[in-house]
PDB file of C-alpha atoms in Angstrom:
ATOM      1  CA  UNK A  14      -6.091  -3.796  53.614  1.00  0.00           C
ATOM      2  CA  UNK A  15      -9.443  -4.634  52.779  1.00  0.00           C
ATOM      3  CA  UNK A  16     -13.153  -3.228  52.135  1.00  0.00           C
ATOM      4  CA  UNK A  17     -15.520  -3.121  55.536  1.00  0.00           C
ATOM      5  CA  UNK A  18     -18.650  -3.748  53.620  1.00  0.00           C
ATOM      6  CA  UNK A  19     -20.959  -2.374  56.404  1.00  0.00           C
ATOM      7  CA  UNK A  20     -19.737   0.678  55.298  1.00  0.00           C
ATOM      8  CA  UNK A  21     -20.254   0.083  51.770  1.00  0.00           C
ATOM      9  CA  UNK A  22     -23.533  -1.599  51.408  1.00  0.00           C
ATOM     10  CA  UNK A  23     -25.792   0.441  53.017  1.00  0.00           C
ATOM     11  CA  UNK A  24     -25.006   3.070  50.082  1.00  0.00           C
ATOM     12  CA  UNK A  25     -26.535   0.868  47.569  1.00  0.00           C
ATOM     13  CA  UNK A  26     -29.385  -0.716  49.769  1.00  0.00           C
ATOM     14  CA  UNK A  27     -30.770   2.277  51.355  1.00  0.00           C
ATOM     15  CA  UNK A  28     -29.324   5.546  50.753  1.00  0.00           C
ATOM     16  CA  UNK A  29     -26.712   5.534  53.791  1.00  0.00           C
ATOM     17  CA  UNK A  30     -29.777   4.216  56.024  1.00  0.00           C
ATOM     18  CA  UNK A  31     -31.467   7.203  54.831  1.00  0.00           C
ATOM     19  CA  UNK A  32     -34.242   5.088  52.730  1.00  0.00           C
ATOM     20  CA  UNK A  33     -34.857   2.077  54.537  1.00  0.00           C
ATOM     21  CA  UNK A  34     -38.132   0.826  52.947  1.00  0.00           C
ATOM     22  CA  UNK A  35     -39.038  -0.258  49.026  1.00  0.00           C
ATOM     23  CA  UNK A  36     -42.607  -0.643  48.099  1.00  0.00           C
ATOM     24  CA  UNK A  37     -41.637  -2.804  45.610  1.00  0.00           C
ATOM     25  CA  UNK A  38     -40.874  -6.204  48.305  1.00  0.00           C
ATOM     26  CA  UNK A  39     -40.466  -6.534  51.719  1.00  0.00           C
ATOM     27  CA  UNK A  40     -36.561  -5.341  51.770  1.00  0.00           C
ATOM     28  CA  UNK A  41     -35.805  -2.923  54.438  1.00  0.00           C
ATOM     29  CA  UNK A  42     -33.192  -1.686  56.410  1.00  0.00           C
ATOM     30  CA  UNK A  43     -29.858  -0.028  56.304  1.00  0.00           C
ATOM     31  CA  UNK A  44     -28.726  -3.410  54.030  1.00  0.00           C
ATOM     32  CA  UNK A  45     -32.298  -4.568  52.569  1.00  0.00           C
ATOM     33  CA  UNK A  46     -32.835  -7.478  53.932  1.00  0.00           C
ATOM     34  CA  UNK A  47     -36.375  -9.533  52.734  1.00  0.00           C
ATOM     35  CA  UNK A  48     -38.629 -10.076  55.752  1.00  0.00           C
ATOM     36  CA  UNK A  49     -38.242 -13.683  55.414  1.00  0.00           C
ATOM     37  CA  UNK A  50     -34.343 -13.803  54.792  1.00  0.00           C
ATOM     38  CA  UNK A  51     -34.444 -10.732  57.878  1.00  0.00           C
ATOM     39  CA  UNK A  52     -36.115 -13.420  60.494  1.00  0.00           C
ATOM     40  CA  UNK A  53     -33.789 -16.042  59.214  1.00  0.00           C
ATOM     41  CA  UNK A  54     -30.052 -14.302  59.773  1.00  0.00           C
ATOM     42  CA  UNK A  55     -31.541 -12.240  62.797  1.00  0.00           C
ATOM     43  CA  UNK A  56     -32.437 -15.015  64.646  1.00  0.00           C
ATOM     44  CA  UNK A  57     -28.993 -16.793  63.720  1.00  0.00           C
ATOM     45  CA  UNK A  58     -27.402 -13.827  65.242  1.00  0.00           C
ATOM     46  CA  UNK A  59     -29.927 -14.068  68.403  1.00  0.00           C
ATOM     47  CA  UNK A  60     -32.163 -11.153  67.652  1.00  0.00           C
ATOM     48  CA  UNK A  61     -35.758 -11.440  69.079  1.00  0.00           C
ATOM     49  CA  UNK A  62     -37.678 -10.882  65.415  1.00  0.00           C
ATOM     50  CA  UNK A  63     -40.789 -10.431  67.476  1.00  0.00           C
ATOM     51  CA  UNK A  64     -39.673  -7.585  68.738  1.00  0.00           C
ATOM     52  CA  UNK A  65     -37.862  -6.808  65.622  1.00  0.00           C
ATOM     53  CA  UNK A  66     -40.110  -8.330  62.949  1.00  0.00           C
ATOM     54  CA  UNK A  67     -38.692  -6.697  59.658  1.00  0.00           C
ATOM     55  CA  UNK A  68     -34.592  -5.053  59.473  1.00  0.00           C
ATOM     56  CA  UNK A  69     -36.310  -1.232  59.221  1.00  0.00           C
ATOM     57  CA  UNK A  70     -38.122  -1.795  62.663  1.00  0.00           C
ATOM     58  CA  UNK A  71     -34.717  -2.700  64.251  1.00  0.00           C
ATOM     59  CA  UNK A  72     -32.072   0.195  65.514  1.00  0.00           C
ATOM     60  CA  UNK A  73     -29.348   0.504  62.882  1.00  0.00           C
ATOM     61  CA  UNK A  74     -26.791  -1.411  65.492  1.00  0.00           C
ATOM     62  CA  UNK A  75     -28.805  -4.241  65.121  1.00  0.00           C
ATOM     63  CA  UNK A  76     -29.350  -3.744  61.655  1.00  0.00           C
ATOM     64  CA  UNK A  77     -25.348  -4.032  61.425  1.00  0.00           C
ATOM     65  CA  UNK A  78     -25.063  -6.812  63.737  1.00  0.00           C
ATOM     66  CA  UNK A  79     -26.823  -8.690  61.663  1.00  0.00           C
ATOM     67  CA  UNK A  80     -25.619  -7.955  58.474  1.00  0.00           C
ATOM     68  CA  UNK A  81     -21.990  -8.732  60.170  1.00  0.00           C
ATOM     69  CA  UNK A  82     -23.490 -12.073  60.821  1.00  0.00           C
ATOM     70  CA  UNK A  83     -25.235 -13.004  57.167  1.00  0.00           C
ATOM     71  CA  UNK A  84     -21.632 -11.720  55.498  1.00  0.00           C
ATOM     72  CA  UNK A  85     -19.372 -13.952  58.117  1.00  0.00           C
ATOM     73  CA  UNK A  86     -22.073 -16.461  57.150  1.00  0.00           C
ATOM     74  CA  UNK A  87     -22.263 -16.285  53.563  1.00  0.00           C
ATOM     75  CA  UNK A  88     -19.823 -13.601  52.339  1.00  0.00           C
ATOM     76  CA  UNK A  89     -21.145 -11.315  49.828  1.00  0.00           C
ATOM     77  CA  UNK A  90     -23.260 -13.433  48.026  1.00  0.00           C
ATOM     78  CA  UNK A  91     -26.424 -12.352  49.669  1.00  0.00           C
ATOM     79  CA  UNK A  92     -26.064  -8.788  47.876  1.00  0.00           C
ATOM     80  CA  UNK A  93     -23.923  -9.793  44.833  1.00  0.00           C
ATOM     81  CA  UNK A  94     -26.541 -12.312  43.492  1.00  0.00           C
ATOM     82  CA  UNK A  95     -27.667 -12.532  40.139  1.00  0.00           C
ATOM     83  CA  UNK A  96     -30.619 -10.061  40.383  1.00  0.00           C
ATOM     84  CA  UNK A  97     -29.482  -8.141  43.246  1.00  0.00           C
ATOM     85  CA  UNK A  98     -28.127  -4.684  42.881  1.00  0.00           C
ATOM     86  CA  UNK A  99     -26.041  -4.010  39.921  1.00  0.00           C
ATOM     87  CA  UNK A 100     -24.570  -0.759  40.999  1.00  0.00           C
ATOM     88  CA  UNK A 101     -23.152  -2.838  43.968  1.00  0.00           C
ATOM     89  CA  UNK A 102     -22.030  -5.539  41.757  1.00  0.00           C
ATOM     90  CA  UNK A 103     -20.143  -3.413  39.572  1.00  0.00           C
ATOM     91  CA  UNK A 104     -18.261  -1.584  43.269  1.00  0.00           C
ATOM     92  CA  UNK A 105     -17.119  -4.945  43.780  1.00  0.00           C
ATOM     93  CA  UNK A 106     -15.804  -5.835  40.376  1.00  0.00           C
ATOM     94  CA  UNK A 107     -14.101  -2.587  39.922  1.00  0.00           C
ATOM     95  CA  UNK A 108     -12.139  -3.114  43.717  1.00  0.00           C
ATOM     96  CA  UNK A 109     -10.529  -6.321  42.621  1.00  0.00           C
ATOM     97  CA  UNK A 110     -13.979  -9.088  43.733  1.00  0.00           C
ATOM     98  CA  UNK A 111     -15.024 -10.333  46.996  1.00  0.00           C
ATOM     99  CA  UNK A 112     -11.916 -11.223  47.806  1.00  0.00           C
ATOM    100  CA  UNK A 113     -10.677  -7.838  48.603  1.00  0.00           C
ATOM    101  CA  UNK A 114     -13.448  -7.901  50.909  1.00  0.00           C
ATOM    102  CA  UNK A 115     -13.428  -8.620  54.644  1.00  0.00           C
ATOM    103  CA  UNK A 116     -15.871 -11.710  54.374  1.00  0.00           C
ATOM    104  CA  UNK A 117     -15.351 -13.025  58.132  1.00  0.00           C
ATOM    105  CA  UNK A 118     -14.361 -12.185  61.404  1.00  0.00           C
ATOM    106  CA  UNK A 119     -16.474  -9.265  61.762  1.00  0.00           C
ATOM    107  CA  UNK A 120     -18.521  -8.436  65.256  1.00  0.00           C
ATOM    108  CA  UNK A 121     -22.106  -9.438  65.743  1.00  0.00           C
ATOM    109  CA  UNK A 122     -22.391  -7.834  68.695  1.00  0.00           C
ATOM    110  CA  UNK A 123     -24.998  -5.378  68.052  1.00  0.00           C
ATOM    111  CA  UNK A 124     -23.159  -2.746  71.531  1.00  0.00           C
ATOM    112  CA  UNK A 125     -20.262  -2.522  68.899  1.00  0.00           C
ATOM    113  CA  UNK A 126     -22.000  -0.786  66.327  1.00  0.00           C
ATOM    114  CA  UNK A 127     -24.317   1.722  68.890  1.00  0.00           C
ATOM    115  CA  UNK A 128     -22.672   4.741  67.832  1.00  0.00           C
ATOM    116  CA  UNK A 129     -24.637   3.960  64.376  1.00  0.00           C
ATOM    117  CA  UNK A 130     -27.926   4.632  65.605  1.00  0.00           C
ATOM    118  CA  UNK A 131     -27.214   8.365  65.182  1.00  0.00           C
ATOM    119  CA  UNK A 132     -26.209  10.521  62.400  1.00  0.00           C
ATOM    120  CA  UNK A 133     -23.568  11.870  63.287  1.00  0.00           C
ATOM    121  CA  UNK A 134     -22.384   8.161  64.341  1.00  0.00           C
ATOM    122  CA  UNK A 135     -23.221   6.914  60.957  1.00  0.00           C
ATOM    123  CA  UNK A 136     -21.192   9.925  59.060  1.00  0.00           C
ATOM    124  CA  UNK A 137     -17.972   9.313  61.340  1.00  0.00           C
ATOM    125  CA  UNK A 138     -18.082   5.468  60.823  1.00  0.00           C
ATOM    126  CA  UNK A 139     -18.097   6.142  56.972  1.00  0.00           C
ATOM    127  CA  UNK A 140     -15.010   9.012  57.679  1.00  0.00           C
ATOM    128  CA  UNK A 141     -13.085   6.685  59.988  1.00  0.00           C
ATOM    129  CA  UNK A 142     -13.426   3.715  57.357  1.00  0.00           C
ATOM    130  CA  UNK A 143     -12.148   5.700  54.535  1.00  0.00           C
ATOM    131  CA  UNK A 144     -14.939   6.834  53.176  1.00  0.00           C
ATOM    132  CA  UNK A 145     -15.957  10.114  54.165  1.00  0.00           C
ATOM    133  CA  UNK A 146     -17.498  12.105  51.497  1.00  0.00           C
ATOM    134  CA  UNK A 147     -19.329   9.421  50.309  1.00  0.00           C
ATOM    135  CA  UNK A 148     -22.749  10.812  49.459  1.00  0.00           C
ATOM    136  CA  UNK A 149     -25.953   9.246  49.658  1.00  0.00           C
ATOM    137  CA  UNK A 150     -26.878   7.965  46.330  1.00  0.00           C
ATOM    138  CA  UNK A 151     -30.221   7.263  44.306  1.00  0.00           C
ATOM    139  CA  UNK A 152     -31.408   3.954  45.594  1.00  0.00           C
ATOM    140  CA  UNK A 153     -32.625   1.950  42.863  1.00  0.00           C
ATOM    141  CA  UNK A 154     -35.008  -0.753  44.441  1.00  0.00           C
ATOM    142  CA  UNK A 155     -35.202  -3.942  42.167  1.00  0.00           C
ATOM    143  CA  UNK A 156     -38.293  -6.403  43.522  1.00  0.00           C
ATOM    144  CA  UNK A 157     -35.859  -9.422  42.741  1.00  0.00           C
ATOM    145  CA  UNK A 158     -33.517 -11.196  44.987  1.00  0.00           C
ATOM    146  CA  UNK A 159     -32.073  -8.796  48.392  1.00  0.00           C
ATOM    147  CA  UNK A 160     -30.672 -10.886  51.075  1.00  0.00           C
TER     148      UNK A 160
END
């Protein structure tokens, strides 16, 4: 079986979606996506970035859609990049790489995630993919490369 990411990423990127902006670059959201990088993969996924001009002013589904999209896209790369976050990095390493990983095939459709834009959503997607108890963390945010 392998890792859902969405469930994983947001830990190291925001806190769980609890600490979705960084003074220290434009990376927001649930997964810290750059502005610019943000507009890029949301469009490619058919978001309207003028109504959603930066990942923390979209609602977490569409912050997940999205990410779903950049990962079928480009796998982990966007968040495993030399600069990105280290604490993630090392997750991956120590569960065997990307390739135990699901790195395609997961939904962009933003009505599949809409139990996430609640709490209590968020906390049973993280119990039902094996990962309840995992706490919010310290978010370290580094003003180099996010996706």
């Amino acid at each position: 079986m392998t890792i859902n990411p969405l469930a994983i990423i947001p830990k190291y990127e925001s806190s769980n979606c609890t600490d979705n902006h960084t003074s220290l670059s434009t990376s927001s959201g649930c997964f810290g996506f750059l502005d610019s990088s943000w507009k890029t993969y949301a469009g490619g996924a058919g978001v309207d970035t003028t109504k959603y001009p930066s990942a923390a002013d979209a609602p977490t589904s569409v912050q997940f859609a999205v990410a779903a999209y950049t990962i079928n896209k480009n796998g982990l790369k966007d968040w495993t990049c030399t600069g990105c976050d280290a604490k993630f990095v090392d997750y991956v390493n120590s569960h065997g790489g990307t390739s135990n990983f699901t790195t395609s095939g997961l939904s962009t459709n933003p009505a599949d995630y809409s139990s996430l834009d609640t709490t209590a959503g968020r906390s049973a997607f993280l119990a039902s993919s094996g990962l309840a108890g995992l706490e919010p963390m310290e978010v370290s945010h580094s003003a180099t490369a996010r996706p």
